[in-house]
Coordinates of C-alpha atoms and ligand atoms in Angstrom, one line a residue:
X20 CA 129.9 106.1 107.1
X21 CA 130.0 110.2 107.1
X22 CA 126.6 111.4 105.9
X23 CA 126.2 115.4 104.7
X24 CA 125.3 117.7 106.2
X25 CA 121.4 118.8 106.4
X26 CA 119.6 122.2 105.5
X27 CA 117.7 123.7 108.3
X28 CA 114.3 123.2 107.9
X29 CA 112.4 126.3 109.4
X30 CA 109.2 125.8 111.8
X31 CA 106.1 126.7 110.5
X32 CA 103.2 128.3 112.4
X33 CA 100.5 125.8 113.0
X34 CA 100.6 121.8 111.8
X35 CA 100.4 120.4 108.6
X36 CA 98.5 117.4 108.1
X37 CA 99.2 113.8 108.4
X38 CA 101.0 111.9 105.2
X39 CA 99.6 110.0 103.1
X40 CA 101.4 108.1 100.5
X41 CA 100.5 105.0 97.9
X42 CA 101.8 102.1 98.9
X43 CA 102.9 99.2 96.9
X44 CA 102.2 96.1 99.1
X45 CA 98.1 97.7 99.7
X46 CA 98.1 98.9 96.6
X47 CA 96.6 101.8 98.0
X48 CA 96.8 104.9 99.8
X49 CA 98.0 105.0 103.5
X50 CA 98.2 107.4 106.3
X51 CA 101.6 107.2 107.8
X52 CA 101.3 109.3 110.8
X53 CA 103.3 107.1 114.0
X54 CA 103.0 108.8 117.6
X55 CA 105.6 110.7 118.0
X56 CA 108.7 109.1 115.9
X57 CA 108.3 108.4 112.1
X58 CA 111.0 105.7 110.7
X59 CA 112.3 105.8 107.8
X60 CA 114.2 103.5 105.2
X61 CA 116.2 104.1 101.4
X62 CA 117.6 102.4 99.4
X63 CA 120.7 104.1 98.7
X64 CA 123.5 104.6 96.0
X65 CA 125.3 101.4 94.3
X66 CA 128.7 103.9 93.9
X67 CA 130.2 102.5 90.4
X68 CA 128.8 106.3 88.8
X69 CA 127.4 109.2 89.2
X70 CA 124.0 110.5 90.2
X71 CA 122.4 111.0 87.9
X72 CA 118.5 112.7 87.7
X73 CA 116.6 109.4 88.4
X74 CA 118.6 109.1 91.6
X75 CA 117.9 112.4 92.5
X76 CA 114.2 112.2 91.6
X77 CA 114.2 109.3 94.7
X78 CA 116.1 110.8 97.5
X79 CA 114.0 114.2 96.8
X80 CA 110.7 112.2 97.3
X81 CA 111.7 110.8 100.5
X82 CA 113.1 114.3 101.3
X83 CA 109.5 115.5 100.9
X84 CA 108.1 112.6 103.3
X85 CA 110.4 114.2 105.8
X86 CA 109.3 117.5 105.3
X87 CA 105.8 116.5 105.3
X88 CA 106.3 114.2 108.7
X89 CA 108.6 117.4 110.4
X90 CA 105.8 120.1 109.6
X91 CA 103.1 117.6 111.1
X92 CA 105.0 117.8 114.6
X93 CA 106.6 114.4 114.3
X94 CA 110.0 113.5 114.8
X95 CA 111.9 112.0 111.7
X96 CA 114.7 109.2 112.3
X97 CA 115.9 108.2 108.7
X98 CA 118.5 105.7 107.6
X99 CA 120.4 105.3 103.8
X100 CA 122.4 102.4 103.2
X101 CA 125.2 102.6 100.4
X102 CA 125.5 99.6 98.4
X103 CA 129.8 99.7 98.9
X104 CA 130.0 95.9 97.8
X105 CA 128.5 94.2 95.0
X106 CA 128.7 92.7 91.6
X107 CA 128.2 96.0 89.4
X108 CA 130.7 97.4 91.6
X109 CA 133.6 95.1 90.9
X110 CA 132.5 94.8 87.6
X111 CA 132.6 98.7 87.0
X112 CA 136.2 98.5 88.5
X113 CA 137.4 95.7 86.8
X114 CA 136.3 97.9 83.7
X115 CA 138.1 100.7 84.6
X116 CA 141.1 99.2 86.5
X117 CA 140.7 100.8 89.2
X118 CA 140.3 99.5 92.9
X119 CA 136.7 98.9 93.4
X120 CA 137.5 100.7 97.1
X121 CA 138.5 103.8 95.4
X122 CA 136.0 103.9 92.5
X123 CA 133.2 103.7 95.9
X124 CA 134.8 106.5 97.5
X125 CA 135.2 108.3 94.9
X126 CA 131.5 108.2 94.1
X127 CA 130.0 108.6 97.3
X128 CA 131.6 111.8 97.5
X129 CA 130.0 113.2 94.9
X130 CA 127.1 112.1 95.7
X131 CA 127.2 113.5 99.4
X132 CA 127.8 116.9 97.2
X133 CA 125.2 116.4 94.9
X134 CA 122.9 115.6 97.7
X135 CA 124.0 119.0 99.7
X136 CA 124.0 120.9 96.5
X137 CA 120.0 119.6 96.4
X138 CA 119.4 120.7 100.0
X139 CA 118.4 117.2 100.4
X140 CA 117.8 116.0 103.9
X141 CA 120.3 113.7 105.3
X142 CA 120.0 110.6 106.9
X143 CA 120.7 110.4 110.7
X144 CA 122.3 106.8 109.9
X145 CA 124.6 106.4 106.4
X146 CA 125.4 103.0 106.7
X147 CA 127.8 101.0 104.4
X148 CA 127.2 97.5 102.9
X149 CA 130.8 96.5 104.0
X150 CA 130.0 98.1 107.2
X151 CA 127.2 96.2 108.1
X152 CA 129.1 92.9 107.4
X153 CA 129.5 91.5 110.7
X154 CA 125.6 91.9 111.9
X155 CA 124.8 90.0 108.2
X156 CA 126.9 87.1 109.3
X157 CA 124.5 87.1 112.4
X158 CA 121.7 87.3 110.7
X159 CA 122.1 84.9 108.1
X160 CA 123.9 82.1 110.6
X161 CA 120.1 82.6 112.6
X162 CA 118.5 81.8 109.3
X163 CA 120.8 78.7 108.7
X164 CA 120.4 77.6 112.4
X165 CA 116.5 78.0 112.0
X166 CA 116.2 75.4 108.9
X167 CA 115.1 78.2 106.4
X168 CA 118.0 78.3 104.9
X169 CA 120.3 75.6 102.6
X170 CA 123.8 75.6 101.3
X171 CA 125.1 74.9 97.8
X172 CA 128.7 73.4 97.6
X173 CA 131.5 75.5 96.3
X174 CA 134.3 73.5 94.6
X175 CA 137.8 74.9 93.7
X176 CA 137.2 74.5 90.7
X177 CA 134.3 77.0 90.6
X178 CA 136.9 79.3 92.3
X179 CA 136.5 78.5 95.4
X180 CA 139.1 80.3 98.1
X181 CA 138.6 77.6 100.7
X182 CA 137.8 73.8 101.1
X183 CA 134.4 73.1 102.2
X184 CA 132.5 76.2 100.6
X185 CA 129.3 77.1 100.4
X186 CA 126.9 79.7 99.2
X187 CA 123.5 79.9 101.1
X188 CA 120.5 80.3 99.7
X189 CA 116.9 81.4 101.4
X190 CA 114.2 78.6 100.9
X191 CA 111.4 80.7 100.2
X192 CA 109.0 77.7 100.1
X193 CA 109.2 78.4 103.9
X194 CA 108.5 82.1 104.2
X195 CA 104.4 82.6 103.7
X196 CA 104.7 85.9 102.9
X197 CA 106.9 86.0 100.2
X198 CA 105.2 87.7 97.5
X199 CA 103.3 90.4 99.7
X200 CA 105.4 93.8 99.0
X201 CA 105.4 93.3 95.2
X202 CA 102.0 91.2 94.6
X203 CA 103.5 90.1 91.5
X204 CA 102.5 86.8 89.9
X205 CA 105.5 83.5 89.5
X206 CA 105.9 84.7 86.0
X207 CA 106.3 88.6 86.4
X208 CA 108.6 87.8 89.0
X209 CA 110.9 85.3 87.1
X210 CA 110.6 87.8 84.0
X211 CA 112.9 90.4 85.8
X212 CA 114.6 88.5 87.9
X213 CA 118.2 88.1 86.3
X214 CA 118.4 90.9 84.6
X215 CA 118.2 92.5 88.1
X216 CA 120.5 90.6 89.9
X217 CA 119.2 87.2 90.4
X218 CA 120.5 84.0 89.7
X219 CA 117.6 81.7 88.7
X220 CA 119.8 79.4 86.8
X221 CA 122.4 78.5 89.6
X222 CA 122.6 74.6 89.4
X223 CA 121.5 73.6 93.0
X224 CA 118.8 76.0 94.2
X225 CA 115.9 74.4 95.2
X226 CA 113.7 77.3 93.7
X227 CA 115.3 79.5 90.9
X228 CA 114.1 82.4 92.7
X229 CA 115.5 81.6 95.9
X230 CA 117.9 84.5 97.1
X231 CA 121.7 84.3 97.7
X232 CA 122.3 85.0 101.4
X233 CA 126.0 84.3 101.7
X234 CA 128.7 83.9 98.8
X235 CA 131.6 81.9 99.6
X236 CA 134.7 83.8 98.7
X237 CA 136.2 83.0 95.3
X238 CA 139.3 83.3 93.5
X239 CA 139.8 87.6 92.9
X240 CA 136.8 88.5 94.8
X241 CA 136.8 90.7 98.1
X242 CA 135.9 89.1 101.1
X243 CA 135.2 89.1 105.0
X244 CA 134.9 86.3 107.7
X245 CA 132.1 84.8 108.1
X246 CA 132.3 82.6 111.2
X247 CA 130.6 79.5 110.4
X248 CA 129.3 80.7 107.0
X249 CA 132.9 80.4 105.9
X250 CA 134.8 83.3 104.5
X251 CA 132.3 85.2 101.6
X252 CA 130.2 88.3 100.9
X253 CA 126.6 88.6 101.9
X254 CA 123.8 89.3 99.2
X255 CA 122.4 91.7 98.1
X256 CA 119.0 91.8 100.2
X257 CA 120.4 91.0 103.0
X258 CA 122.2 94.1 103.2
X259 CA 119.2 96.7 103.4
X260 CA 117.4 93.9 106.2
X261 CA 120.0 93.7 108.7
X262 CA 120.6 98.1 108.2
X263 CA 117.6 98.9 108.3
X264 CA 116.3 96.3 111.4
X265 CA 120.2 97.9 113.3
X266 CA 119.1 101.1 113.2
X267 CA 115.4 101.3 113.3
X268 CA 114.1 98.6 114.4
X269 CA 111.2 95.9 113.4
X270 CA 107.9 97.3 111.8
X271 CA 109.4 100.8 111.0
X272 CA 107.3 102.8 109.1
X273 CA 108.4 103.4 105.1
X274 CA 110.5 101.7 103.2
X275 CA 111.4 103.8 99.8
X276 CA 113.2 103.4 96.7
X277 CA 112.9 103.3 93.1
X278 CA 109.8 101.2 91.5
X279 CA 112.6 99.2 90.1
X280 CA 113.4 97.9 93.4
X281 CA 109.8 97.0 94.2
X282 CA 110.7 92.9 92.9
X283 CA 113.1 91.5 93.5
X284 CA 115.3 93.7 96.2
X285 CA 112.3 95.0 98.0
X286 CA 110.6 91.7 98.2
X287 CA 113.6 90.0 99.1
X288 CA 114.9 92.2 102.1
X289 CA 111.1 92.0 103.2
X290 CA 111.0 88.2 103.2
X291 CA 114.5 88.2 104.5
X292 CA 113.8 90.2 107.6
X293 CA 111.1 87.9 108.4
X294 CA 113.0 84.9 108.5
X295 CA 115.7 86.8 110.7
X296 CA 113.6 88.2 113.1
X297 CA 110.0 87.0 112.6
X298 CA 106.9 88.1 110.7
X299 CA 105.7 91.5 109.9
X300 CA 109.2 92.6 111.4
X301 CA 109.9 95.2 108.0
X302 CA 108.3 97.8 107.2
X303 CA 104.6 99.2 107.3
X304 CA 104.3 100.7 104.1
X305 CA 106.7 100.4 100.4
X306 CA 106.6 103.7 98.8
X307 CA 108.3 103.9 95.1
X308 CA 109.5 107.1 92.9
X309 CA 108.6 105.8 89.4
X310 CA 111.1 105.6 86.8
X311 CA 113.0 108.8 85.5
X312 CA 113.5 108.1 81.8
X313 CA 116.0 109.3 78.9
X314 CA 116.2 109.1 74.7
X315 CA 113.8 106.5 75.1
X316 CA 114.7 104.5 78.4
X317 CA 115.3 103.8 82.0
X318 CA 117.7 106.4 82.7
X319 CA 120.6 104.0 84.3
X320 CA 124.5 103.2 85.0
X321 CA 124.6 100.1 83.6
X322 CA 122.9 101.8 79.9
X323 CA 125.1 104.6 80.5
X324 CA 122.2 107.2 79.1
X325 CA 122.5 109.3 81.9
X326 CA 122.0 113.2 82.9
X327 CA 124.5 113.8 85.8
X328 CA 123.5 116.3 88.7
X329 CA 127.2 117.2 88.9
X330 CA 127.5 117.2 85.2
X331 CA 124.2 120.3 85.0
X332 CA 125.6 122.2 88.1
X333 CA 129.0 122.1 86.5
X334 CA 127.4 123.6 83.6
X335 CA 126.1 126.5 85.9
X336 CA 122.8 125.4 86.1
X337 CA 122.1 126.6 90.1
X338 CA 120.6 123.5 92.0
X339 CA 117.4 124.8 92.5
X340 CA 116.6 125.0 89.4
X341 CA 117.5 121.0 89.1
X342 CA 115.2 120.9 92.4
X343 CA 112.5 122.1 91.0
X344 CA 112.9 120.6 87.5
X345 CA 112.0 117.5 89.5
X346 CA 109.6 118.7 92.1
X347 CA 108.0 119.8 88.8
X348 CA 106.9 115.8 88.2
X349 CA 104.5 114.1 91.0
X350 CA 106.6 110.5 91.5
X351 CA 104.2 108.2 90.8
X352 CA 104.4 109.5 87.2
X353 CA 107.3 107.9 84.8
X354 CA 108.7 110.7 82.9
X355 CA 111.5 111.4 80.6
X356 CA 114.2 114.3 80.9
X357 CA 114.0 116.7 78.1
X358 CA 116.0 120.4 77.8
X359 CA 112.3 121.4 78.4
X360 CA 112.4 120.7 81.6
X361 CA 115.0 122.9 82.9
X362 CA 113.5 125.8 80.6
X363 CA 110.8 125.7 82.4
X364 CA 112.5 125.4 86.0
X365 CA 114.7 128.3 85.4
X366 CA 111.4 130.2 84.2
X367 CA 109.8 129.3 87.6
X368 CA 113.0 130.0 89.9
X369 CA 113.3 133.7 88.2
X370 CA 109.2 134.4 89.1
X371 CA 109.8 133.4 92.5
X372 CA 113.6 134.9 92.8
X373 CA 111.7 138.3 91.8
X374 CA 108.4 137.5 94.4
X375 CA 110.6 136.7 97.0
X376 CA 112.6 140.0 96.5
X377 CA 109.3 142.3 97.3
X378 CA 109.7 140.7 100.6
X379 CA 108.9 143.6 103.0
X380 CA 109.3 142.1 107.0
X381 CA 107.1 144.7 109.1
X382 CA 103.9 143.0 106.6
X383 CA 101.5 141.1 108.2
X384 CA 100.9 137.6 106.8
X385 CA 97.7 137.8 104.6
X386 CA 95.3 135.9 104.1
X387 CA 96.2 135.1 100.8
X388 CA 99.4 134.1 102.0
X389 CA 98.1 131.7 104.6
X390 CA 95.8 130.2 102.3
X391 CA 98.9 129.7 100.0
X392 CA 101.0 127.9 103.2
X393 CA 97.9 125.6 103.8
X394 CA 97.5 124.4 99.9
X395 CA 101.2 123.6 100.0
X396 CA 101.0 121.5 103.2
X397 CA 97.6 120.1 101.9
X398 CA 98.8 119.2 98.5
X399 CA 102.4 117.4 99.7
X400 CA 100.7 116.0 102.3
X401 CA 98.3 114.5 100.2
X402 CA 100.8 111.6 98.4
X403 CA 103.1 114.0 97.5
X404 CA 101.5 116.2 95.1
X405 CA 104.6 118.2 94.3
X406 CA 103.3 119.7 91.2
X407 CA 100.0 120.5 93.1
X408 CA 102.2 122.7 95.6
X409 CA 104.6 124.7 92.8
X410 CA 101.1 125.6 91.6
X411 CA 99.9 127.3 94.5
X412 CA 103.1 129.0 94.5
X413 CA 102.8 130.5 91.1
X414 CA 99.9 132.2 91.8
X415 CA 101.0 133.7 94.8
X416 CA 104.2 134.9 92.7
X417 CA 101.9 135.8 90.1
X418 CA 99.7 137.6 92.3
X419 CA 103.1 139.2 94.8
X420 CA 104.4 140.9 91.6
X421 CA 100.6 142.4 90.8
X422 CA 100.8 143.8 94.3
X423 CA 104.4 144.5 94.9
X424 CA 105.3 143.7 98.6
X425 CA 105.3 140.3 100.3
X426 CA 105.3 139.1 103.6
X427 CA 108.1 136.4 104.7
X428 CA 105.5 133.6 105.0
X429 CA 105.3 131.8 101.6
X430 CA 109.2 131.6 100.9
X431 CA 109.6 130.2 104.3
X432 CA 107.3 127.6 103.3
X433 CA 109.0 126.9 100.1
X434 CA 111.8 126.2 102.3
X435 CA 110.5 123.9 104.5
X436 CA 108.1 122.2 103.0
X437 CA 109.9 122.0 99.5
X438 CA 112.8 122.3 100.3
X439 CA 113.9 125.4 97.6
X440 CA 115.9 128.1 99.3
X441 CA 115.0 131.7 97.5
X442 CA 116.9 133.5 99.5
X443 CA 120.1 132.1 98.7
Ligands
5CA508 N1 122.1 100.2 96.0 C1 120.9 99.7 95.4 C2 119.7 99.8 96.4 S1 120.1 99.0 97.9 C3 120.5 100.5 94.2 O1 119.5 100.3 93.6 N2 121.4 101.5 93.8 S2 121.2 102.4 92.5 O2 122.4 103.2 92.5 O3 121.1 101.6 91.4 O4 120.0 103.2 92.7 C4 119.9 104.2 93.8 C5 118.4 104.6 93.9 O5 117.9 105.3 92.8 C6 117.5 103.4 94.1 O6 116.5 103.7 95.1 C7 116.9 103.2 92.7 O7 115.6 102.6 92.8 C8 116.8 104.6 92.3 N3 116.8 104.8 90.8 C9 117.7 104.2 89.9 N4 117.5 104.6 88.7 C10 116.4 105.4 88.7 C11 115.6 106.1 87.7 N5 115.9 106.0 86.4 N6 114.6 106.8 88.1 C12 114.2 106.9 89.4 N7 114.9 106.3 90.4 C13 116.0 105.5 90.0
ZN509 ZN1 118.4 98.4 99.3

């Protein structure tokens, strides 16, 4: 699938430091510094609506990651996966009557906009659910073949498009390490676990938490061969496995997303992967953006309390105002999106707009300045303390308006490291 297209990201003088970032399945911090190639893995868009801010609070942590990795010399290969099939999807469409193909496409262009308009960094590797089909049907026919799988009859009755259907199901009673990436107890798993997807009450399963690996095709429902599996749709989980093992390969480094995919997608595409292609095959470390919150809740599609990216830019708010409305919150930190917030972004962006305009090219760096470049590398570098590094900033602002010229130094940091264009 067409990604977007990338802002350059300028080359500092000297290194920053290695990353390091909490993760969820230590439960601690980690320093994620590979040899030379840092791999990394999102979850992506589910394209039934818009982006909204919680969405855009994700990809801009992992964009930060990448900035962080890039200034520390290493070389960044990233992959996003786009959920283009799935049961909000056809749900959405059904809704609307619209063809769930178009409502998708329609959706993920926005988002590539929204995600340009963000100066978000895009992934080398924008890989469809629907696209990754065929390497699913692999994966999951290994997994039958293997024993650690079982199938649950499909009757026509139940919808089924042909005789002799199935749906497979993982038997996690097999995979030891289920339970490692969330550390959740039985109980706080099986609390969430319908609402987000799951199907614990499917007559048949051996273990109502057992995930669905193939769906056989039914009556009204999309669907694509699946050699032996029978004609169906994959799961969920499986999806983000197979994309992310295609195009980076087993034990990649970071695996992100939203903390509500920490149980069960995150858990699932972890175990998944293992029973595909072996133990510790996914990733090294599970970083999660907590939850961006709105009149009282989760900001999400399926509530419908949302605050669009396109729906602020339209309004003329300029996108780096947006950016730094967010950059403005660390992400481990739930928050909730008041008016406030952008007050105070546009207050920031206008002190740095009028900094960055003293910028005189013939000055030496100062010292000041360089100490400035090093606190924003230090701070991001150390988990992503985003508000740590817009604070250094504001005093140098503060302190380039005092004095009245700048060199080029700081603003090129604030572009690369954060991302925030003030030249443009
Ligand atoms: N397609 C799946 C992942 S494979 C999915 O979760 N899609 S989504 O459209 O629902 O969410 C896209 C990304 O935004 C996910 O990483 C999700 O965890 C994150 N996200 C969703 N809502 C919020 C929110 N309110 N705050 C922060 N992040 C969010
Ligand atoms: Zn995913």
């Amino acid at each position: 699938m067409k990604s977007w297209s990338s802002p350059s990201v300028p080359r500092l003088s000297g290194s920053g430091e290695p990353l390091t970032v909490h993760d969820t399945a230590s439960g601690g911090l980690r320093t994620v510094h590979p040899a030379e190639q840092a791999r990394l893995y999102v979850c992506g868009i589910t394209p039934y609506d818009a982006t909204h801010l919680g969405h855009a609070a994700t990809y801009l942590t992992f964009d930060l990651v990448q900035r962080v990795w890039l200034d520390a010399g290493l070389e960044v290969r990233y992959v996003q996966n786009v959920t283009d099939i799935d049961e909000p999807l056809l749900e959405r469409a059904q809704r609307d009557g619209v063809h769930w193909e178009d409502l998708a496409e329609g959706e993920i262009d926005l988002f590539r906009e929204d995600m340009e308009a963000l100066r978000i960094l895009a992934p080398d590797h924008y890989v469809g659910a629907v696209e990754g089909i065929p390497d699913d049907v692999h994966a999951v026919q290994k997994v039958v073949a293997s024993g650690a799988a079982y199938r649950i009859p499909v009757s026509q009755e139940e919808g089924a498009v042909e005789t002799d259907a199935h749906d497979v199901y993982l038997d996690l009673s097999l995979q030891p390490s289920f339970g490692e990436v969330s550390g959740w107890t039985r109980e706080q798993m099986m609390e969430v676990f319908a609402e987000r997807g799951g199907d614990p009450d499917r007559e048949g399963k051996r273990d109502p938490l057992d995930p669905l690996l193939w769906r056989a095709a039914r009556e009204g429902e999309p669907h694509w061969p699946g050699e032996s599996l029978g004609e169906g749709r994959p799961g969920w989980h499986i999806e983000c496995s197979t994309i992310a093992l295609q195009h980076l390969g087993p034990g990649f480094d970071i695996q992100g997303g939203g903390s509500d995919l920490i149980f069960p997608h995150h858990e699932m595409s972890a175990v998944e992967a293992a029973a595909v292609a072996g133990p510790d095959s996914f990733a090294r470390a599970y970083v999660h953006q907590a939850m961006v919150g709105y009149e009282g809740e989760k900001m999400s599609k399926s509530k419908g309390n949302l605050v669009l990216v396109s729906t602020l830019r339209r309004e003329g708010v300029h996108p780096m105002v947006i950016r730094l409305a967010l950059l403005a919150r660390h992400y481990r930190t739930p928050w909730e999106w008041t008016d406030a917030d952008l007050a105070g972004a546009q207050q920031r962006w206008e002190t740095w707009r009028a900094a960055t305009a003293l910028i005189d090219d013939a000055l030496e760096v100062g010292e000041r300045e360089t100490r400035t470049v090093q606190e924003v590398r230090a701070r991001l570098a150390q988990d992503l303390d985003a508000p740590g590094a817009l604070a250094a900033v504001d005093a140098w602002a503060s302190e380039a308006v005092r004095v009245g010229s700048v060199s080029p130094a700081v603003p090129a940091a604030v572009d690369a490291l954060l991302g925030v264009d003030l030249a443009g």
